[in-house]
Short mmCIF file of C-alpha atoms and ligand atoms in Angstrom, two decimals:
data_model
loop_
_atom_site.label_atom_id
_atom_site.label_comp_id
_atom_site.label_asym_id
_atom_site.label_seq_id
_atom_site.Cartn_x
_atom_site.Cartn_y
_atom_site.Cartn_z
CA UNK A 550 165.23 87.62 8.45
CA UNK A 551 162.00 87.58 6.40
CA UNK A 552 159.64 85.76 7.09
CA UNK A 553 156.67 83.94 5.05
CA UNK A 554 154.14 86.31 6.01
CA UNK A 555 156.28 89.40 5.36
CA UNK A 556 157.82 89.51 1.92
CA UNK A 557 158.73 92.47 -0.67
CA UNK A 558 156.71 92.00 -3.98
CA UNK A 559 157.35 94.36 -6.55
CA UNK A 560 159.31 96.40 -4.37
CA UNK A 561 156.88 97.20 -1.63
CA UNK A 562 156.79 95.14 1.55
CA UNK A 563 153.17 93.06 2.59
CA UNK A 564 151.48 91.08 4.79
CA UNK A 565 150.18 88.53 2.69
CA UNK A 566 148.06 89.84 -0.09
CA UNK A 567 147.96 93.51 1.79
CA UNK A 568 150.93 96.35 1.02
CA UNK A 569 151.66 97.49 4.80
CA UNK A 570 151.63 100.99 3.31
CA UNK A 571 148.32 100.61 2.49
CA UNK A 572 147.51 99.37 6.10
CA UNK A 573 149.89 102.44 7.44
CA UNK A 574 147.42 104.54 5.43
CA UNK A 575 144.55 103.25 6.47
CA UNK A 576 145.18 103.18 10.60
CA UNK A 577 148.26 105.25 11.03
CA UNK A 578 151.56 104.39 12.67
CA UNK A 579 152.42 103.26 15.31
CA UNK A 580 150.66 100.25 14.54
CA UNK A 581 150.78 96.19 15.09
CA UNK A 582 150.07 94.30 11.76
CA UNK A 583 149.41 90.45 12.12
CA UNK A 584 148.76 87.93 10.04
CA UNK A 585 146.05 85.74 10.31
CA UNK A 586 147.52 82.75 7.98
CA UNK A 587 150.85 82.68 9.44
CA UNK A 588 149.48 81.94 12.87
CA UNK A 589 147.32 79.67 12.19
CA UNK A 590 150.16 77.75 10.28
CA UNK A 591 152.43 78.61 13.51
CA UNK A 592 149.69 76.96 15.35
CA UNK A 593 149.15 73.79 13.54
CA UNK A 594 152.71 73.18 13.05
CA UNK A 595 152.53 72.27 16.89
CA UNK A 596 148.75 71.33 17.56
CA UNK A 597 148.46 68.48 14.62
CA UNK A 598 151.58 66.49 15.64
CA UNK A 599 150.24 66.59 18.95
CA UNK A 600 146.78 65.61 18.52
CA UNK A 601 148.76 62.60 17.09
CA UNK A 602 150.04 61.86 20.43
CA UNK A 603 146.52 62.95 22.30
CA UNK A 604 148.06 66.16 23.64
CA UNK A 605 146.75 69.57 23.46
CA UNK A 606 148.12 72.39 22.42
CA UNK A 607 147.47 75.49 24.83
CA UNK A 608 148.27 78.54 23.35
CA UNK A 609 150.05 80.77 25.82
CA UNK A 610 147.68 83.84 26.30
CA UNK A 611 150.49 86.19 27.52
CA UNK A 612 152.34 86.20 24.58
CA UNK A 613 149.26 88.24 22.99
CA UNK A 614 146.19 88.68 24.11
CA UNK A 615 144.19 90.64 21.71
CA UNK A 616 140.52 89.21 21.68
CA UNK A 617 140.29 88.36 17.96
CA UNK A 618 143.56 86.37 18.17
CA UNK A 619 142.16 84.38 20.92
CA UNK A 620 139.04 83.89 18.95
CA UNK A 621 141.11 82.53 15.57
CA UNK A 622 143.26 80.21 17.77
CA UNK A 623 139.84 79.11 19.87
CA UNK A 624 138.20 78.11 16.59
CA UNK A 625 141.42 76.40 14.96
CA UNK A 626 140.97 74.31 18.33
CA UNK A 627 143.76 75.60 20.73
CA UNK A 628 143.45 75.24 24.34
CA UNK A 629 144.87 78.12 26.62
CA UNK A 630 147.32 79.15 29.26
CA UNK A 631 146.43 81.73 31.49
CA UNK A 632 147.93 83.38 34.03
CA UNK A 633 145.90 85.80 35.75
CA UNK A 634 141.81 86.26 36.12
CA UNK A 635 142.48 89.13 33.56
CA UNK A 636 143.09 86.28 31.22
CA UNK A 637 140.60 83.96 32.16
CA UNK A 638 138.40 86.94 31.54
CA UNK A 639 139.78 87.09 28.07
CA UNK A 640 139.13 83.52 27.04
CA UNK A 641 135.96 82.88 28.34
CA UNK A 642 135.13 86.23 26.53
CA UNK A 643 135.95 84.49 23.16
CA UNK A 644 133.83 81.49 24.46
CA UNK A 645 136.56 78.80 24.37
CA UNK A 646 136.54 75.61 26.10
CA UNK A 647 137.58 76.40 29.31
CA UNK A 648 137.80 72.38 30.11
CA UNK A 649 141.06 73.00 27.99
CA UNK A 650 142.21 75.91 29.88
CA UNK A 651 145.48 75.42 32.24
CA UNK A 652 146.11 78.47 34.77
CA UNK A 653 149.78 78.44 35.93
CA UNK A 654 151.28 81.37 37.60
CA UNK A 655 153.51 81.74 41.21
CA UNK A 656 150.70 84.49 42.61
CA UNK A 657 147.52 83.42 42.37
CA UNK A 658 145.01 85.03 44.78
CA UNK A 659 142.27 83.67 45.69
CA UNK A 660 139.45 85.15 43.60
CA UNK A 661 141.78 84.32 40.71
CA UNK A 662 141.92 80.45 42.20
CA UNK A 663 137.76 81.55 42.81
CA UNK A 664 137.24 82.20 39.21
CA UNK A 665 138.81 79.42 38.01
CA UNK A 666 137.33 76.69 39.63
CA UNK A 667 133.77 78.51 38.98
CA UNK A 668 134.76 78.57 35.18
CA UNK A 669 135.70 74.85 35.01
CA UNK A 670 139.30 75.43 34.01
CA UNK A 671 141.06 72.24 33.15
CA UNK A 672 143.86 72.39 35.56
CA UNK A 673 145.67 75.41 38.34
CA UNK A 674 149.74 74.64 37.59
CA UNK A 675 150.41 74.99 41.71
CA UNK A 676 153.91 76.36 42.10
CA UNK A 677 154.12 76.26 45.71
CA UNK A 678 152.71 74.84 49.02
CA UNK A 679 151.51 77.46 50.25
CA UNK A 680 149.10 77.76 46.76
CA UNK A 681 148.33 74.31 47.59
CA UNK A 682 146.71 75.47 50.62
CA UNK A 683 144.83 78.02 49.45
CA UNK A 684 143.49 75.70 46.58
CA UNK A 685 142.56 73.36 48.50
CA UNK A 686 140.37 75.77 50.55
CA UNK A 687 139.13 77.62 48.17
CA UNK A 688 137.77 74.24 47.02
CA UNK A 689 136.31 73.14 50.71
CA UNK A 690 134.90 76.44 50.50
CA UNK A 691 133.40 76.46 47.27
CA UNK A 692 131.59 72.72 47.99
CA UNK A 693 131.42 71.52 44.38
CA UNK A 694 133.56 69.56 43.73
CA UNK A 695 137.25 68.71 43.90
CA UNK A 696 139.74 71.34 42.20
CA UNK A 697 141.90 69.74 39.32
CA UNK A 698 145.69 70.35 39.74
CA UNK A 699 149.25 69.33 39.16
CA UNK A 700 152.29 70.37 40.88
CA UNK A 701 154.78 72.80 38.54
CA UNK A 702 158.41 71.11 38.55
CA UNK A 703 161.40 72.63 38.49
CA UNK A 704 163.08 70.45 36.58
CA UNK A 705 166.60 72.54 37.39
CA UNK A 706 167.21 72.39 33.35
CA UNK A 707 169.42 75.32 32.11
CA UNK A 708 167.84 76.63 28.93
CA UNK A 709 170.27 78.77 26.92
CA UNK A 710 168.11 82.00 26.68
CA UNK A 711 168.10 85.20 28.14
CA UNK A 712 168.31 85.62 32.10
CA UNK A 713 165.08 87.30 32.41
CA UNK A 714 162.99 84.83 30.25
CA UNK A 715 164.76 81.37 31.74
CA UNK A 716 162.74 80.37 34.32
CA UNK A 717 163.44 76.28 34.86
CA UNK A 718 166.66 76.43 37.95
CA UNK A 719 166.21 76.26 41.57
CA UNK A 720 167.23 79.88 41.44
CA UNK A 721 164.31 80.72 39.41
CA UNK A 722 160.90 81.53 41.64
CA UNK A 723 158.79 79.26 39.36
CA UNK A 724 157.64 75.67 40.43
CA UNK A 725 158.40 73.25 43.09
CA UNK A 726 162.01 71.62 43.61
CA UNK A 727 161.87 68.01 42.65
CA UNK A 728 162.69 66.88 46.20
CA UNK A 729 159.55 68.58 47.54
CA UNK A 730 157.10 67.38 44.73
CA UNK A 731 156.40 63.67 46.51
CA UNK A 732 155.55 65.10 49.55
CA UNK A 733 153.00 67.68 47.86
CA UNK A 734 151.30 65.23 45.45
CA UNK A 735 150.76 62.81 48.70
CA UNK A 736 148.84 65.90 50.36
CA UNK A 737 146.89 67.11 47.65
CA UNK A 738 145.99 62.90 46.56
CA UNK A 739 144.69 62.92 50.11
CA UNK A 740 142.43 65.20 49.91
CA UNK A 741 138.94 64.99 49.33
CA UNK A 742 139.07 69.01 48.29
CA UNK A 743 141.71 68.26 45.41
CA UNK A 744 141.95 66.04 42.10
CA UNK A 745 145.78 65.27 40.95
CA UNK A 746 145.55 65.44 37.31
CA UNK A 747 149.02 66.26 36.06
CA UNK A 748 152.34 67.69 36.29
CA UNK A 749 154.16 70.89 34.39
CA UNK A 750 157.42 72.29 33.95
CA UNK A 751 157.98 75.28 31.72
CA UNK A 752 162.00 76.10 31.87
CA UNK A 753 161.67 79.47 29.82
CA UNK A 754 161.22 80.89 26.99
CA UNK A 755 163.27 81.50 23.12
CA UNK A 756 164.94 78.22 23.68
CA UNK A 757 165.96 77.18 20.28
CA UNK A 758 167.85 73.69 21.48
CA UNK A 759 165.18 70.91 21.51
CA UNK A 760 167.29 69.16 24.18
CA UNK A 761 166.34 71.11 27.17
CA UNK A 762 163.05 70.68 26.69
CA UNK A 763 164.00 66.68 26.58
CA UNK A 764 165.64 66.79 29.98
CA UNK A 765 162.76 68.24 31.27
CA UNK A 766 160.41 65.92 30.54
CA UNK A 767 162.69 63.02 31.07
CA UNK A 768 162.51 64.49 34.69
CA UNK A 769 158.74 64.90 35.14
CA UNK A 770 158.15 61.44 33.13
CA UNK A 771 160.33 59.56 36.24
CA UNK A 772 158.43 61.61 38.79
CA UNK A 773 155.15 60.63 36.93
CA UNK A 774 156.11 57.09 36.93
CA UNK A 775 157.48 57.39 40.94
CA UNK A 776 153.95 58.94 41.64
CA UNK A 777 152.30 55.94 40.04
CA UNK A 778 154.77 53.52 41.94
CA UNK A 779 152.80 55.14 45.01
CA UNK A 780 149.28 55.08 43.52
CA UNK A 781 148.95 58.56 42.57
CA UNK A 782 148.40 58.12 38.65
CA UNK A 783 148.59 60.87 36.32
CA UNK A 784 146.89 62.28 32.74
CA UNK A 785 148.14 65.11 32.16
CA UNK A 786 151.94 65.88 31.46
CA UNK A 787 152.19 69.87 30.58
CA UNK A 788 155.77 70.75 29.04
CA UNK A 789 155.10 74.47 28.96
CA UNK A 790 156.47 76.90 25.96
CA UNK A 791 159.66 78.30 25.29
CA UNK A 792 159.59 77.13 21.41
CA UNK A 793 162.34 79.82 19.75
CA UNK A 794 161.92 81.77 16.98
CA UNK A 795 164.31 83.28 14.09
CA UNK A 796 164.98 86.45 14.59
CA UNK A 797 167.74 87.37 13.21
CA UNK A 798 170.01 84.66 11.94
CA UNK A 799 168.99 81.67 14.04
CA UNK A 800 168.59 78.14 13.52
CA UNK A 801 164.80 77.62 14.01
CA UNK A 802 163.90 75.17 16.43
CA UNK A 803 163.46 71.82 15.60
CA UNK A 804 160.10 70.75 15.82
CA UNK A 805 160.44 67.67 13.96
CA UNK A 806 163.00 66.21 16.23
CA UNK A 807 161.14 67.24 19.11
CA UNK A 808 157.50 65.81 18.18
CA UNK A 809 159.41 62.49 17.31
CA UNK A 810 161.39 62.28 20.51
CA UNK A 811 157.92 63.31 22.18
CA UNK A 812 156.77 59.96 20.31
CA UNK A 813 159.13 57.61 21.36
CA UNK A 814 158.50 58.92 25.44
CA UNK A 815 154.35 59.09 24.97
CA UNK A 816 153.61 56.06 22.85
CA UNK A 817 151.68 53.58 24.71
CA UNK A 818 151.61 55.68 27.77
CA UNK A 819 148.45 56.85 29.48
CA UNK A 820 149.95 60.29 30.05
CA UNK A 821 148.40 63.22 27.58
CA UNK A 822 151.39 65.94 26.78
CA UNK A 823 149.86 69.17 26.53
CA UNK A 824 152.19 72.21 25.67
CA UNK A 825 151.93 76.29 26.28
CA UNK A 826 153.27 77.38 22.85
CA UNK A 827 153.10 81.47 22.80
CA UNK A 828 155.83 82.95 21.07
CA UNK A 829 156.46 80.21 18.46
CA UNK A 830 152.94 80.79 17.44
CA UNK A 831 152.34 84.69 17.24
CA UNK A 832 156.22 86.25 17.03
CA UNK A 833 156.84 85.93 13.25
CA UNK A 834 152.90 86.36 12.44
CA UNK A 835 153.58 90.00 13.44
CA UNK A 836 155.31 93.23 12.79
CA UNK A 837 155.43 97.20 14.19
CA UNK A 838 154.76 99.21 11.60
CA UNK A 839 156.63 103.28 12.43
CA UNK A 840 156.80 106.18 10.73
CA UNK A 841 160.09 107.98 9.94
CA UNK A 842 159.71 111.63 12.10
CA UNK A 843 163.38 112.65 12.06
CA UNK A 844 166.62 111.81 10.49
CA UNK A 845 169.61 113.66 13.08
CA UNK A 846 173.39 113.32 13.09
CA UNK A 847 175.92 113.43 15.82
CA UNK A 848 179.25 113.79 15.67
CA UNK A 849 179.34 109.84 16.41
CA UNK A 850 176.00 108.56 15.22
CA UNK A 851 172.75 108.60 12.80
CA UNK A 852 170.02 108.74 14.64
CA UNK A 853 166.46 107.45 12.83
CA UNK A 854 163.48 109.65 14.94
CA UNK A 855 160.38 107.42 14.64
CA UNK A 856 157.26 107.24 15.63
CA UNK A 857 157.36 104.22 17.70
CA UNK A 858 159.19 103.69 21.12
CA UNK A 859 160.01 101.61 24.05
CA UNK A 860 156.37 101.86 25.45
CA UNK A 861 154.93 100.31 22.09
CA UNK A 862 157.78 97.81 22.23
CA UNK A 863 159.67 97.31 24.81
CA UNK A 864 161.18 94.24 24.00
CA UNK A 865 164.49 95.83 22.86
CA UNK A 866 165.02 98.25 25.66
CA UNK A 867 163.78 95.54 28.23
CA UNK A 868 165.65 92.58 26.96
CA UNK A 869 168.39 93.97 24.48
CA UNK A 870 166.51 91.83 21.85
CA UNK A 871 167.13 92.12 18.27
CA UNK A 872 164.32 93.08 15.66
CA UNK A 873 164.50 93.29 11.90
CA UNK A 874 163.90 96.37 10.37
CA UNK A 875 162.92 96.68 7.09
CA UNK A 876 162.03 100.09 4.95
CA UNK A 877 158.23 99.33 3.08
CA UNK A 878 159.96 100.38 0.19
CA UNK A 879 163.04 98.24 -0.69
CA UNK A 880 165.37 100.21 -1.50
CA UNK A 881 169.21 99.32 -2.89
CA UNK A 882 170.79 102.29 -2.54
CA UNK A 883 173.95 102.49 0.53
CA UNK A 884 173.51 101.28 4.06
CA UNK A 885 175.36 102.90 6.72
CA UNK A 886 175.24 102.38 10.31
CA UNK A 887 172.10 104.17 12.19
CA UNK A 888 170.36 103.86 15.55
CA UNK A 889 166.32 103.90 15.06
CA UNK A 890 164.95 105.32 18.27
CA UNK A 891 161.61 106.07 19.67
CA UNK A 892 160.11 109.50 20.61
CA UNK A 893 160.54 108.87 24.80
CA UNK A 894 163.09 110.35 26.85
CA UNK A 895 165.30 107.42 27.65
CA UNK A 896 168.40 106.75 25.98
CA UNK A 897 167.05 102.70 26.53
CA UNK A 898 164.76 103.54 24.19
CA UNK A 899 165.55 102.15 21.07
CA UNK A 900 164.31 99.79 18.18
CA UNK A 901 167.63 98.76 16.99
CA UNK A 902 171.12 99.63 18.09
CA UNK A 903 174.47 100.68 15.06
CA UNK A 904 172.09 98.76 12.22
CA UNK A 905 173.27 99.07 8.64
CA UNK A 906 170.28 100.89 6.87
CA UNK A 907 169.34 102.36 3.93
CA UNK A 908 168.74 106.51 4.38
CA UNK A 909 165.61 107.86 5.17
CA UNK A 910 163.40 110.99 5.13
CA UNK A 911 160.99 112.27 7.10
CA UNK A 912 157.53 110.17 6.61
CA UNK A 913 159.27 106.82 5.35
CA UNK A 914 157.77 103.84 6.77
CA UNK A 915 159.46 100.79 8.62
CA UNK A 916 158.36 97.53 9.50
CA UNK A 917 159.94 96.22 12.87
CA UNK A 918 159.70 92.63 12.45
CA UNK A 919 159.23 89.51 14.72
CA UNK A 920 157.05 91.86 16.81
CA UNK A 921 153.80 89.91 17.51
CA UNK A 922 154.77 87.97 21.16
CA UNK A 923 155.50 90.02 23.61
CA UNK A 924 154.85 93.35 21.91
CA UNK A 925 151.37 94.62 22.24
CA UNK A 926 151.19 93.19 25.37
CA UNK A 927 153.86 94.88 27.30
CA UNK A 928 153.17 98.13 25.65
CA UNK A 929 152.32 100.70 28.23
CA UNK A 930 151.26 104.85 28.30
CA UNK A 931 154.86 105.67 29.36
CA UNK A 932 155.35 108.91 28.53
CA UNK A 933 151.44 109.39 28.25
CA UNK A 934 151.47 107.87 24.95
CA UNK A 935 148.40 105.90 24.12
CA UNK A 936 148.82 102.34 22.67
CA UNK A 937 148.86 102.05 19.53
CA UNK A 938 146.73 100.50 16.91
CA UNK A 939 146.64 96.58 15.94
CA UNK A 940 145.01 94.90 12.87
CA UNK A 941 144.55 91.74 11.53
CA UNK A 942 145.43 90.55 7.65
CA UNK A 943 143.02 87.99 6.56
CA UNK A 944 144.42 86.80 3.10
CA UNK A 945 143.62 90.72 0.76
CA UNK A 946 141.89 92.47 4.24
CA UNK A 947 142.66 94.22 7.30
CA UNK A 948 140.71 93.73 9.85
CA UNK A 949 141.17 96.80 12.84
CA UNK A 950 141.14 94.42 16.00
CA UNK A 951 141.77 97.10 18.44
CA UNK A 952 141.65 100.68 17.92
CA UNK A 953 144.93 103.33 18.54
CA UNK A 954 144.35 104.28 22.11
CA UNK A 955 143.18 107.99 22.21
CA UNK A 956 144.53 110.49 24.98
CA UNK A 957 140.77 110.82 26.35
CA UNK A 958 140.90 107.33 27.30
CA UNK A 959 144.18 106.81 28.27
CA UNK A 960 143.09 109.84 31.23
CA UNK A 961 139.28 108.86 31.68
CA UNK A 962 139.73 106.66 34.99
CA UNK A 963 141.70 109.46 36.72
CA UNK A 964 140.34 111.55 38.95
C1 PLP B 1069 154.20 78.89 32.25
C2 PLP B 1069 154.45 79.42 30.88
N1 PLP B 1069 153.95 78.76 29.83
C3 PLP B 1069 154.12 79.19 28.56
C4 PLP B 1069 154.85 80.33 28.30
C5 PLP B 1069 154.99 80.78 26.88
O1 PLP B 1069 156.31 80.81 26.47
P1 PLP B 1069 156.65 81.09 24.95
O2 PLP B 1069 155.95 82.32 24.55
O3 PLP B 1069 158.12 81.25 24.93
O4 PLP B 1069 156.21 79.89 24.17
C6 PLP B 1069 155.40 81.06 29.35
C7 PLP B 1069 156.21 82.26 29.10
O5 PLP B 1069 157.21 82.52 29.66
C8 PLP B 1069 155.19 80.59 30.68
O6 PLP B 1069 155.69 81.24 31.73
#
């Protein structure tokens, strides 16, 4: 895989108009490199066909948080989906909209629920009962107002993905089972405390078949249209994320058949569709950048020591996922089968798993690609190793948008 952002030119891999040596160089390895062009084309591959239909587009905060990303996608217009005050705090930080901010999540506490209804978020996804409740007095409490919700369906769509990222069954924890979603919307439409605004369903994520997705909003358009049947109108119909992405040899998902299916089910309707795109807008725009520390052979195996492990990305160790690994210099020479592994002591931790690569020295560079959902974000001090670096291409510059995490400050809050 290689994608638009990431291509060799003249022999030396770049983002864009920048050589990702250069940026190596510059702010050291490990290091996240995005690009600011491909996400914004990520992101308007999705918003613009929905603005056609009156939807909104609500990029899906967890997928990467990093303030200057939020701040691009804020100014190209994107809503957002949070899931935690943590994130709230993050997009009112970059000053977005938060009348276009949806807050789904099966834990909300109540000064989360607090801080959302103070910031004027467009909509709490309720996923149980029980968060019902507490919305609703939270609301009573609060005395301005009613709070704007919809119920979160479970559709009970299987999504082909992987087990820990599907998330749309009964045997999932997320949302409310169809059968139980009348019976909720009649409660919260009688309240004076609560405003029914919508409905959402989000049945996981790396789904590359458009016809899940489909099935699930066939199933929340008939409740939508039930609810009406018993005066309890809708606007808001939230599909939730899940688009796929290529990462190694995969169809990409079809956004064309899916926006014009979308068409034929929203055209004339009163019902908005908003979706909570993450991955399919920042997990090609990215890449790990590591430096070669060790080159070791086993009786079975080459091992590639680099710089980078599972607590920078821990995407392969968590998940088993596959990442493309490219040297930044291209190189033509033999490719025999190697491990790359991190510096932590795990065996899990690993970048990519009996690979045919090129050799490598000591101080050679690699580019992990498809690295910018889910990478940053779940990268932790395991092993007391700070986080490392991230910066942003903008056409011929890098940006630094947050700096490698020093040992001071990984210990300052400890006592
Ligand atoms: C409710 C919800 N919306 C949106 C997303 C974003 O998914 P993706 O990054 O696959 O688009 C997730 C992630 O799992 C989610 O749980």
């Amino acid at each position: 895989m290689e994608t638009g952002a990431f291509h060799y030119r003249s022999g030396t891999l770049r983002c864009d108009d920048v050589e990702l040596a250069q940026v190596a160089g510059r702010f050291g390895t490990p290091a996240y490199i995005y690009s600011r062009d491909r996400i914004l084309a990520n992101f308007r591959r999705i918003a613009e066909p929905l603005r056609r239909l009156n939807g909104l587009a609500c990029y899906s905060v967890k997928a990467n948080s990093n303030l200057a990303i939020l701040k691009l996608l804020a100014e190209a217009g994107s809503g957002f989906d949070i899931v935690s005050g943590g994130e709230l705090r993050r997009v009112l930080q970059v000053a977005a909209d938060p009348g276009r901010v949806v807050f789904s999540g099966v834990g909300k506490t109540s000064d989360e629920i607090d801080a959302a209804l103070a910031a004027g978020v467009l909509m709490l996804n309720v996923e149980s009962a029980g968060e019902l409740e507490v919305v609703e007095s939270r609301s009573r409490h609060r005395g301005s107002g009613a709070a704007p919700v919809s119920i979160r369906i479970n559709p009970d769509v299987e999504a082909d993905t992987h087990p820990y990222i599907s998330t749309g069954q009964t045997i999932h924890k997320f949302g409310v089972p169809k059968a139980d979603a009348l019976e909720l919307y009649r409660r919260a439409a009688r309240s004076p405390h609560l405003e029914v605004r919508g409905v959402a369903c989000h049945i996981g994520s790396q789904i590359l078949d458009v016809d899940p997705f489909l099935r699930a909003v066939d199933e929340v358009l008939a409740l939508a249209r039930d609810l009406r049947s018993h005066h309890i109108p809708l606007q808001l119909l939230d599909i939730g994320g899940g688009f796929g992405i290529t990462y190694r040899d995969e169809n990409p998902f079809e956004f064309d058949r899916f926006f014009s299916a979308l068409e034929c089910r929203f055209r004339g309707q009163e019902l908005r569709p908003l979706l909570e795109p993450g991955r399919s807008v920042i997990g090609d725009a990215g890449v790990l950048l590591v430096r070669v520390l060790y080159v070791k052979e086993t009786q079975s195996k080459r091992f590639i020591v680099v710089d980078g492990g599972m607590n920078d990305l821990l995407r392969p160790a968590l998940y088993g996922s596959y990442h493309e690994i490219l040297p930044l210099e291209q190189r033509d020479r033999t490719h025999s089968p190697a491990d790359v592994v991190g510096p932590l002591c795990e065996t899990g931790d690993f970048l990519a798993r009996d690979r045919s690569l090129p050799e490598f020295k000591p101080g050679d560079l690699l580019a992990v690609l498809g690295s910018g959902a889910y990478g940053f974000v779940l990268a932790s001090n395991y092993n007391s190793r700070p986080r490392p670096a991230e910066v942003l291409i903008e056409s011929e510059k890098m940006r630094l948008i947050r700096p490698r995490e020093t040992v001071d400050e990984m210990i300052a809050a400890e006592l």
